[in-house]
Coordinates of C-alpha atoms and ligand atoms in Angstrom, one line a residue:
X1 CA -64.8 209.7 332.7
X2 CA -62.2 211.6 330.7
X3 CA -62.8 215.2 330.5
X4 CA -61.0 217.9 328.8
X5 CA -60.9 221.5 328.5
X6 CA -60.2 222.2 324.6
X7 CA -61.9 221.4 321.3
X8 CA -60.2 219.8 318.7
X9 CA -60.7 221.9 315.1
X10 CA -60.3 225.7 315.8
X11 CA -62.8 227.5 314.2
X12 CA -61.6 230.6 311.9
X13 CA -63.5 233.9 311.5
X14 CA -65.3 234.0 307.8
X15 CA -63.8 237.3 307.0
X16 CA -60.3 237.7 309.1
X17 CA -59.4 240.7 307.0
X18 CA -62.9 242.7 307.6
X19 CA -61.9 242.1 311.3
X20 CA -58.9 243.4 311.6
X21 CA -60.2 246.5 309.6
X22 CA -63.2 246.6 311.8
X23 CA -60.5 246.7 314.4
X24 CA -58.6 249.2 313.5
X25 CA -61.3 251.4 312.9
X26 CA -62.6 250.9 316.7
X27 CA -59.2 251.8 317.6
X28 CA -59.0 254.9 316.0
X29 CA -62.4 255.8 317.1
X30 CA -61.8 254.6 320.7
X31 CA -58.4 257.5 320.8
X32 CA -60.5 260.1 319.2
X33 CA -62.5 259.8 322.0
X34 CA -60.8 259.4 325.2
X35 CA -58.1 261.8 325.1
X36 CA -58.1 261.9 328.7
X37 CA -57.4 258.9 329.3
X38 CA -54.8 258.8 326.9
X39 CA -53.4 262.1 328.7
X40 CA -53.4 260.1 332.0
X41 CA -51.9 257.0 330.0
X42 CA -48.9 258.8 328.6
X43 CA -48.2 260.8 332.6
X44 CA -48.4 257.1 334.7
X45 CA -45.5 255.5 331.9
X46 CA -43.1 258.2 333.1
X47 CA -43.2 256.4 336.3
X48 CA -44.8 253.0 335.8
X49 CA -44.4 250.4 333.1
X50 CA -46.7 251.0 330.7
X51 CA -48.2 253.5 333.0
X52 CA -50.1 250.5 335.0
X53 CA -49.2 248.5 338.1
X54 CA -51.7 246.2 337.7
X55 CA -51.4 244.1 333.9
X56 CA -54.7 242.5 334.3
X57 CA -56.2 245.6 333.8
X58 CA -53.8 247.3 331.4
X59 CA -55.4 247.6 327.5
X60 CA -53.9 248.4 324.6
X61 CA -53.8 251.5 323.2
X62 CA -54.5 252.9 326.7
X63 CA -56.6 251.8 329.2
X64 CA -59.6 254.1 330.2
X65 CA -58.8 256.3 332.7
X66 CA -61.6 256.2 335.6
X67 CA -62.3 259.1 337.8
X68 CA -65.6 258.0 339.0
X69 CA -67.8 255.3 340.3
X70 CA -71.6 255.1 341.9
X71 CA -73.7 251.5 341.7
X72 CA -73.5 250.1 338.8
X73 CA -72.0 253.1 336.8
X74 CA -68.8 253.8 336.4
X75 CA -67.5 257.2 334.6
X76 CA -63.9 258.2 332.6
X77 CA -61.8 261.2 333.2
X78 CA -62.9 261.9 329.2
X79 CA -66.5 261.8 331.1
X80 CA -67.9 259.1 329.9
X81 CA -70.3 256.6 331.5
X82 CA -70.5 252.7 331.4
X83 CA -72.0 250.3 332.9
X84 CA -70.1 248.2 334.9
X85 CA -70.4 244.1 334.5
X86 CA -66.8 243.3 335.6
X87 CA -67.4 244.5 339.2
X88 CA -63.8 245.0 339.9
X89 CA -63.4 240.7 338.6
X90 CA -66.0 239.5 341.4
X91 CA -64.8 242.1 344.4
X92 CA -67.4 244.3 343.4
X93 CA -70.2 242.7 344.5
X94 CA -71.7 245.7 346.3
X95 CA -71.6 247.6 343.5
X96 CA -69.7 251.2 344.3
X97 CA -69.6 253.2 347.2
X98 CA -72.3 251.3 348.6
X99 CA -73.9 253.5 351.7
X100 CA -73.5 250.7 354.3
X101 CA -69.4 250.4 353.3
X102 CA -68.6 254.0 353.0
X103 CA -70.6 254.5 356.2
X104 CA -69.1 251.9 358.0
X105 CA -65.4 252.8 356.8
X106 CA -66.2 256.2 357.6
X107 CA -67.2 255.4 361.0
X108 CA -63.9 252.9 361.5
X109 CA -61.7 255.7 360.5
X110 CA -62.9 257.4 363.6
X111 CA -61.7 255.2 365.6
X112 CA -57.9 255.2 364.1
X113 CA -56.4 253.8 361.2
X114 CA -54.2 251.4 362.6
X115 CA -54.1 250.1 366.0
X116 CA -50.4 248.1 364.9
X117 CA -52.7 246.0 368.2
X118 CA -55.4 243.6 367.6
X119 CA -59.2 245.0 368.2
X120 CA -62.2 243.8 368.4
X121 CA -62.9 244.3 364.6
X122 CA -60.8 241.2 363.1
X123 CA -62.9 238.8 365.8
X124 CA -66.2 240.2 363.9
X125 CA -64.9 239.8 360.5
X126 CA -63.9 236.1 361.0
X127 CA -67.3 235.0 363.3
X128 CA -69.4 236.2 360.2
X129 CA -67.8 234.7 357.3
X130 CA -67.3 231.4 359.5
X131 CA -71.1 231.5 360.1
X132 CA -71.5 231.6 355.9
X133 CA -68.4 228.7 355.5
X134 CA -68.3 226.5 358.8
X135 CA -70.5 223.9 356.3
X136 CA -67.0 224.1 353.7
X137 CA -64.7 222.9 356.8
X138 CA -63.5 226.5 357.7
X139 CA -62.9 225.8 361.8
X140 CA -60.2 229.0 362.0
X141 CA -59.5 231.4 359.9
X142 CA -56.2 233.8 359.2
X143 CA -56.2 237.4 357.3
X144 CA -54.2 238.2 354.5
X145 CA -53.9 241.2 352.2
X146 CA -54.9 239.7 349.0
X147 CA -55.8 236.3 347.6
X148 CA -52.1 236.0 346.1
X149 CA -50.7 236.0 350.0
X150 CA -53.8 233.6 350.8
X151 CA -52.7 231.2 348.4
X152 CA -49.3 231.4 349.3
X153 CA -50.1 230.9 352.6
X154 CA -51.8 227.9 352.3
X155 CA -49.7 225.8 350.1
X156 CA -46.7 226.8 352.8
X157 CA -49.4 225.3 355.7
X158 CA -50.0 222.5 353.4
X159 CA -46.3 221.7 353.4
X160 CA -45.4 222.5 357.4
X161 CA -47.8 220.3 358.2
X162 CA -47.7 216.5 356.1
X163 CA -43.8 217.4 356.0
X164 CA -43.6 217.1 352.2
X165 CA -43.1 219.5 349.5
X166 CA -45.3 218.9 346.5
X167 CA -47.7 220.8 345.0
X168 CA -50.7 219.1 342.4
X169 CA -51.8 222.4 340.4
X170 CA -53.9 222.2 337.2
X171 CA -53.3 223.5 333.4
X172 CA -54.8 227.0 333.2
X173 CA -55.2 227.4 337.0
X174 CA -54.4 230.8 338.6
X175 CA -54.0 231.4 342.5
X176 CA -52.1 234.8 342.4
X177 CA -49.8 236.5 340.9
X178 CA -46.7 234.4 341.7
X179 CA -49.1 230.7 341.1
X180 CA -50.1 231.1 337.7
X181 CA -50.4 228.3 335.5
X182 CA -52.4 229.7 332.9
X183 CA -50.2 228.9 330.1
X184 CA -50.3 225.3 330.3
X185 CA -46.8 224.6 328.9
X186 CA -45.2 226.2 331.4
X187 CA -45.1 227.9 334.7
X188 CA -45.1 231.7 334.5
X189 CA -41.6 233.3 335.0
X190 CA -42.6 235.0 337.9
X191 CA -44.0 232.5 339.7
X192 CA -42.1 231.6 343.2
X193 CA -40.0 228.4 343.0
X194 CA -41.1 225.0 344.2
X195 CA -42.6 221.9 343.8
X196 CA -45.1 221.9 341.7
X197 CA -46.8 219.2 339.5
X198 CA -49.5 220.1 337.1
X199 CA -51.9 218.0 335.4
X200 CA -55.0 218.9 333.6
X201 CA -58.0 219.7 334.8
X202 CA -61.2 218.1 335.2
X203 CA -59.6 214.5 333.9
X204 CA -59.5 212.2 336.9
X205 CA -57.3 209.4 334.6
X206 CA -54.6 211.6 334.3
X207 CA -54.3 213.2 337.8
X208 CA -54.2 208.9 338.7
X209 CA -51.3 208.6 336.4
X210 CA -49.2 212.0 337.5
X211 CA -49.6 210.8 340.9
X212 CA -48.9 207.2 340.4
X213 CA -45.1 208.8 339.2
X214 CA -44.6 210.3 342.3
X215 CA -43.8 208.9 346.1
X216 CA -47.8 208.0 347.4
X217 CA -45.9 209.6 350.5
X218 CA -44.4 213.1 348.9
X219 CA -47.6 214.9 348.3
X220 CA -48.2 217.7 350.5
X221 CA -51.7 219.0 348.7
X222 CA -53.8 220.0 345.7
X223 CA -54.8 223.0 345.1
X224 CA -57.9 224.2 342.8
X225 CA -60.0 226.3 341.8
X226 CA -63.7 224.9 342.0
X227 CA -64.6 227.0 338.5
X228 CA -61.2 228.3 337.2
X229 CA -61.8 232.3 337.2
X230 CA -58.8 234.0 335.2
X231 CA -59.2 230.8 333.1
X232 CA -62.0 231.3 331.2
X233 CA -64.5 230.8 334.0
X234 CA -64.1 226.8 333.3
X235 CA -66.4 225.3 336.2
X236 CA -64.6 221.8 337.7
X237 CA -67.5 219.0 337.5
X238 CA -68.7 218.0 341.7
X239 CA -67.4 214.4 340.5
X240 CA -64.0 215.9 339.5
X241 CA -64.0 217.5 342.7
X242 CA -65.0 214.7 344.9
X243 CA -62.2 212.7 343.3
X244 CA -59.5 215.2 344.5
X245 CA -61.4 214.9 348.2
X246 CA -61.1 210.6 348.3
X247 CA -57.5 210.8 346.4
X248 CA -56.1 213.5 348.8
X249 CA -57.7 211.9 351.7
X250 CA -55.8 208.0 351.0
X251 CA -52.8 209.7 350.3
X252 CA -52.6 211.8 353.7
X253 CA -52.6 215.1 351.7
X254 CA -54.2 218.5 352.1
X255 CA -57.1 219.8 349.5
X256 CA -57.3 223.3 349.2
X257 CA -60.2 224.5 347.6
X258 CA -58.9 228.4 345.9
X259 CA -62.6 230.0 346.7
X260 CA -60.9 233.7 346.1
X261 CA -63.8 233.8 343.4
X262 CA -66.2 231.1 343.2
X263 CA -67.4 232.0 347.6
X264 CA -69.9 234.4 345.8
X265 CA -71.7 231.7 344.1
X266 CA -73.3 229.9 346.8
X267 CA -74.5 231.6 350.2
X268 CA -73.6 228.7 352.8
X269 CA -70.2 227.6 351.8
X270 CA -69.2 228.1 348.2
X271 CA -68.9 226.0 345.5
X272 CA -67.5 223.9 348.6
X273 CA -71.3 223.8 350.0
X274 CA -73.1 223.7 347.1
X275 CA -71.0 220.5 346.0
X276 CA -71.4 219.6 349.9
X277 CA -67.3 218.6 349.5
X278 CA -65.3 219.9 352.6
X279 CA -61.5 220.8 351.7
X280 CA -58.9 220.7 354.3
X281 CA -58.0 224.7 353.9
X282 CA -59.8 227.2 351.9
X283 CA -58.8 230.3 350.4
X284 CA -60.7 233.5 349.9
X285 CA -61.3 237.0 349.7
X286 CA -62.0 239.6 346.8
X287 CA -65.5 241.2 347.8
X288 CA -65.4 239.3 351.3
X289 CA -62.7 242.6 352.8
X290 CA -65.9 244.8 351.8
X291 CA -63.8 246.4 348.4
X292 CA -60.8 246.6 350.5
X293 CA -57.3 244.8 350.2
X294 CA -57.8 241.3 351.5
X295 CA -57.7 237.5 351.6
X296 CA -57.9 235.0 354.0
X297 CA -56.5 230.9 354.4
X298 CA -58.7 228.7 357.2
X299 CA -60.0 225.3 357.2
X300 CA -59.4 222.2 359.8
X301 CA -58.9 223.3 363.3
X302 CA -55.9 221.2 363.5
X303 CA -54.0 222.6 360.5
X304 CA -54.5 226.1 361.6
X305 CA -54.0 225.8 365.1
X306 CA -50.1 225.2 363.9
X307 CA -50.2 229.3 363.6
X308 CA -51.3 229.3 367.7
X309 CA -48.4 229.9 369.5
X310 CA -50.3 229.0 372.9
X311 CA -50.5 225.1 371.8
X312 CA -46.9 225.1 370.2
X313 CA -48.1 224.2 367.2
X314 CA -50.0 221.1 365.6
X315 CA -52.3 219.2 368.2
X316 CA -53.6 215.5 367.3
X317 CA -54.3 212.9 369.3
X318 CA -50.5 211.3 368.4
X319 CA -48.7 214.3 368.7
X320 CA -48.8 216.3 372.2
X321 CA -49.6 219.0 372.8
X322 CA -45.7 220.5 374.0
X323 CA -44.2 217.0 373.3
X324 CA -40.5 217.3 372.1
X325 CA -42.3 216.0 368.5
X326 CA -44.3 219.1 368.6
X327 CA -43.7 221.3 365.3
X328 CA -43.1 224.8 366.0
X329 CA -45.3 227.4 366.2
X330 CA -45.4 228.9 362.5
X331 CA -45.7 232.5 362.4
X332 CA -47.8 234.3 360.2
X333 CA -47.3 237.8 360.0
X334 CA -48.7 241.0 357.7
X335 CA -48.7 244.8 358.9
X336 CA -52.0 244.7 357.1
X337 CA -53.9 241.8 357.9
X338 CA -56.1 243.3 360.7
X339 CA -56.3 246.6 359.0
X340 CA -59.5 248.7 360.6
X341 CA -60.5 249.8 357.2
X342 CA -60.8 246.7 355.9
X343 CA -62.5 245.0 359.1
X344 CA -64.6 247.6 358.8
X345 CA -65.9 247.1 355.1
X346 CA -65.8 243.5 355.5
X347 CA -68.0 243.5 358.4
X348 CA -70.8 245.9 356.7
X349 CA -70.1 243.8 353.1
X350 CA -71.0 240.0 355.2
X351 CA -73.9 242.0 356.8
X352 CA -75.3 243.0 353.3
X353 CA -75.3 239.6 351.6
X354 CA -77.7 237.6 353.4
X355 CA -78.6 234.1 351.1
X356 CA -81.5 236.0 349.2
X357 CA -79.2 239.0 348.1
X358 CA -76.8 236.6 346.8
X359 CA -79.2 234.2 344.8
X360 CA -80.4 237.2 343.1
X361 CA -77.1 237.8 342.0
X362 CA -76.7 234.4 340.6
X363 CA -79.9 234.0 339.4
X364 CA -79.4 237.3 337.3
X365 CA -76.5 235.5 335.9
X366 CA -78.0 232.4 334.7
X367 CA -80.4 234.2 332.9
X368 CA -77.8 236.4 331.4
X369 CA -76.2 233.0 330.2
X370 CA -79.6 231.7 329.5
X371 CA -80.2 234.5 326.6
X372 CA -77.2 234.9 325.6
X373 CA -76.4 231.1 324.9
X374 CA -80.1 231.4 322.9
X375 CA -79.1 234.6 321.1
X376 CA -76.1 232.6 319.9
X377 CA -78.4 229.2 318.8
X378 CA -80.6 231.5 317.5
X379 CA -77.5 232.7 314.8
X380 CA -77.0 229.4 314.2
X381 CA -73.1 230.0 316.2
X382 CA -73.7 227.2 318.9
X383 CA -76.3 224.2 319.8
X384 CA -79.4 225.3 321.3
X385 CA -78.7 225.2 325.1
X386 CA -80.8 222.3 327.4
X387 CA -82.6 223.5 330.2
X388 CA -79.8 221.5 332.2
X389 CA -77.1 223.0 330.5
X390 CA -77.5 226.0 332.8
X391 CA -77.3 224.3 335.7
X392 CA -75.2 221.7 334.8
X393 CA -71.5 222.8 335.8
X394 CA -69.7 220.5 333.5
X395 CA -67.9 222.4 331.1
X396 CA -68.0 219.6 328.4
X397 CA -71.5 220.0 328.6
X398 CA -71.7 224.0 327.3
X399 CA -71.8 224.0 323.4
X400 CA -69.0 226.0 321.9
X401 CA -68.9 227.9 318.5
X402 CA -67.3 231.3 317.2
X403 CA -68.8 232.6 320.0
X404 CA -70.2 231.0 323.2
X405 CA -70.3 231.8 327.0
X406 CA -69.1 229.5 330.2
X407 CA -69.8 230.3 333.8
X408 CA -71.8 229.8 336.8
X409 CA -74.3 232.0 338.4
X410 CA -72.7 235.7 338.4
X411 CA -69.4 234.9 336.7
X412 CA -69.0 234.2 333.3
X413 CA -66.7 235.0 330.3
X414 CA -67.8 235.1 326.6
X415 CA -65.4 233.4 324.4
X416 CA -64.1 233.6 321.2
X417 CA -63.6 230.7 318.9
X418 CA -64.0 227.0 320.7
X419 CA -60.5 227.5 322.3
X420 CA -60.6 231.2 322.4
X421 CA -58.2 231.9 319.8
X422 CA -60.6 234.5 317.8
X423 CA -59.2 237.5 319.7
X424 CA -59.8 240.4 317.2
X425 CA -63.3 239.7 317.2
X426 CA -63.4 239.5 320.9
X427 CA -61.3 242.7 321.1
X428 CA -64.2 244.2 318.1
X429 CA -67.1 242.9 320.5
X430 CA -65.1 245.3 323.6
X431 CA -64.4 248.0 321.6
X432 CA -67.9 247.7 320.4
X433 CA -69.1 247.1 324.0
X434 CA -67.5 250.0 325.2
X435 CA -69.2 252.3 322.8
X436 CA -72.1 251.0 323.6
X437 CA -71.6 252.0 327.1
X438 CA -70.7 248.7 328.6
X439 CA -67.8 247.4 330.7
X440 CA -66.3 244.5 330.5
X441 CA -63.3 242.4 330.8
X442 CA -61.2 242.6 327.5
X443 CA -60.7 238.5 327.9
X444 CA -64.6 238.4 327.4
X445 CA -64.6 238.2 331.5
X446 CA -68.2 239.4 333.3
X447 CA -69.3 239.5 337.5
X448 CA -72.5 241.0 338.2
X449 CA -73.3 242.9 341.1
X450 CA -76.3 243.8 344.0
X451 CA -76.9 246.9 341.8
X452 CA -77.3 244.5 338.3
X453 CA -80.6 245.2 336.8
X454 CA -82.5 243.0 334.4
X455 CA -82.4 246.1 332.5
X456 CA -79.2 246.4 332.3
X457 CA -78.7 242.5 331.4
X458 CA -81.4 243.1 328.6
X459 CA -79.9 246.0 327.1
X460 CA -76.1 244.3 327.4
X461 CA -78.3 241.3 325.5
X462 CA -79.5 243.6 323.0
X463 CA -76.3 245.7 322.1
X464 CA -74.3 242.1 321.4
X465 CA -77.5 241.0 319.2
X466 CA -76.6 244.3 317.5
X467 CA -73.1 243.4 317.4
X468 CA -74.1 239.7 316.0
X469 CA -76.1 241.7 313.1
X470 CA -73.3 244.0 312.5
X471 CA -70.8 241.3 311.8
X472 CA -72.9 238.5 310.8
X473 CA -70.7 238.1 307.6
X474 CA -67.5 237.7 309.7
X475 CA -68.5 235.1 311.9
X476 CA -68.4 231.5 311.5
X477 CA -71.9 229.6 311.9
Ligands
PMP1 N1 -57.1 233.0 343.3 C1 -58.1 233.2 342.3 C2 -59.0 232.1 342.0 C3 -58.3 234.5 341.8 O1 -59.2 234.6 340.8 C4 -57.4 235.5 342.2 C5 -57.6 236.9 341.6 N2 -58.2 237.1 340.4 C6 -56.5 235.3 343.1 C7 -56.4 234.0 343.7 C8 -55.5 236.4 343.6 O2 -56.2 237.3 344.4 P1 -55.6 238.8 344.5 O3 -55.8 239.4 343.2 O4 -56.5 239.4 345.6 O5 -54.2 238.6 344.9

């Protein structure tokens, strides 16, 4: 089965030039209101570019300027109150300042900051989140600062230990800031140099064909993203998925599943579980460090155990243990990695999400999908969804229109135009969102969290009807 991730026949907005009017005028209104955040805008570019050191999060004309956060609400310096459905792009699943994390941080902070020493902390950390993902393969674990260094870490594993350099990646894949293929012509400029082949995702024939070019014996891994996040929250079919296991497996290459998102959609393993698929390394973090800095690699015992310096390295059965064959001990360093605060957070976070807490989550999500896919059939803007459709995680299966939503459980993005090209209307649905009290992702980009209500979802339902009305005669049935 061929799969692809774009729609022939773009569609165009009815009315482009009451959109960009529309636009202008939210723009105008959005500065008249948030001074303060413009004040805080124009103070950060004297020292930052732009003012931001994050672009993910930087808007034009001026991002909002945050000074609070409790739950689900999040306030502006020009006092202003939202609610949140980004939570912080999946890390904030607790919602904010959850009790049992600032209490827990609090109480680590007593102890020290850091130790620049191991303590007992890291062990905890990494016996909990192996008791949610020993079913997705993960035998040992290492810490990491961020899911960026995760990735990085395991692609450089991937290649210490087959011997070989290449990389599979996939069109519109992102793994960091530095593995970003999210323009699918071309790798980022900033991404780190190496061997990388990319092929398109979710289409079995043509990863066959890009790895029939290369030597069977010169592929060191694949690496993927079960749903693709940053992407458009594109979910990879289980066959898809099971292809990469059984093609990585024949050629002696390692699958690395990039969970740094998708580990909140299932409670036992991931998308990894769910699918029952076990990769050779995993790589995750985001809400897993509690709301702290974090990111972790793991996976098969022996892979890992090439960062032990006790066994010298990689043990199999053909390859002693301190043979003269023996790779070296990698190392695997990072002032960070065992920090207290985060052990701390992450410790109380894996304590809070038990298998109930998280289906909740998810199951909020579906039916935010679920209404919002049938407020969009009911404006005649996509197909009616099937009850499957929900469920189903094949993207080819999710009907598209001028506007139409993609996701899985508790992360999802709204789209605009079949291959997202619309984007003043989606920037007139944020600006609209945003004076409606919601936020949200200016790609269309939403996680819910523990402290998502139904009646938040409902009213978030409602203000887009209300948007829908509002612009009826500008969008494309
Ligand atoms: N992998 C995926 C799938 C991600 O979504 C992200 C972050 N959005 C990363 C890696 C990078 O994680 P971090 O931002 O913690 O470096």
């Amino acid at each position: 089965m061929t799969t692809v991730t774009t729609v022939a026949m773009p569609l165009i907005t009815k009315d482009r030039p009451s959109v960009q009017a529309g636009l202008e005028s939210a723009i105008q209104r959005y500065v008249a209101s948030n001074p303060r955040s413009a004040e805080v805008y124009a103070a950060a570019s004297q020292h930052l570019p732009a003012g931001n050191t994050r672009t993910t999060i930087f808007t034009d004309p001026f991002p909002l300027a945050i000074k609070s956060a409790s739950g689900s609400q999040i306030t502006s310096v020009d006092d202003r109150a939202y609610t949140d459905l980004l939570g912080e792009y999946t890390a904030g699943i607790y919602g904010h300042s959850h009790p049992s994390i600032v209490a827990a941080v609090t109480e680590g902070l007593r102890h020290g900051i850091n130790f620049g020493a191991t303590s007992p902390f890291e062990a905890e950390l990494a016996a909990l989140i192996k008791q949610r993902f020993a079913c997705a393969g993960l035998e040992l674990v290492r810490f990491t600062n961020s899911g960026t260094e995760a990735n990085l870490m395991a692609v450089t594993t991937a290649r210490a230990f087959t011997g070989r350099s290449t990389i599979l990646v996939f069109n519109n894949g992102y793994h960091g800031a530095v593995q970003s293929w999210r323009n699918p012509s071309a790798s980022a400029p900033t991404n780190i140099p190496g061997d990388y082949i990319m092929a398109p995702y979710n289409d079995p024939s043509a990863v066959e064909s890009i790895l029939a070019s290369i030597p069977p014996d010169s592929l060191a891994g694949v690496l993927v993203e079960p749903m693709q996040g940053a992407g458009g929250s594109f979910p990879a079919s289980p066959d898809f998925l099971r292809f990469l296991r059984a093609k990585t497996e024949k050629l002696g290459a390692l699958l690395i599943f990039d969970e740094v998102m998708t580990s909140r959609l299932h409670y036992s393993g991931g998308l990894s579980g769910k699918y029952g698929i076990r990769p050779d390394l995993i790589t995750m973090g985001k809400y897993l460090g509690g709301g702290m800095s974090f990111g972790l690699f793991g996976g098969r015992r022996d892979v890992l155990s090439l960062y032990n310096p006790k066994c010298g390295g990689h043990v199999s059965a053909d390859n002693h243990k301190y043979g003269p064959n023996a790779p070296k001990t990698l190392a695997h360093s990072g002032t960070f990695n065992n920090n207290i605060v985060t052990m701390c957070a992450g410790i109380a976070g894996a304590k809070l999400l038990n298998q109930q807490v998280l289906d909740a989550i998810n199951d909020l999500g579906d039916s935010l999908r679920q209404s919002l896919s049938t407020l969009f059939a009911s404006r005649g803007i996509t197909q009616p969804p099937s009850p499957a459709g929900l469920t189903d995680p094949d993207i080819n299966h999710v009907s598209r229109g001028a506007i139409w939503i993609s996701g899985i459980g508790s992360i999802m993005t709204v789209h605009f135009g079949v291959n997202d090209e619309l984007h003043d209307l989606r920037d007139l649905y944020w600006f609209y969102l945003l004076e409606n009290g919601f936020y949200i992702a200016r790609r269309g980009f939403i996680t819910l969290a523990m402290t998502s209500t139904k009646k938040e979802i409902d009213s978030f339902v409602k203000v887009t009807e209300n948007f829908l009305d509002e612009w009826s005669h500008a969008i494309q049935a």
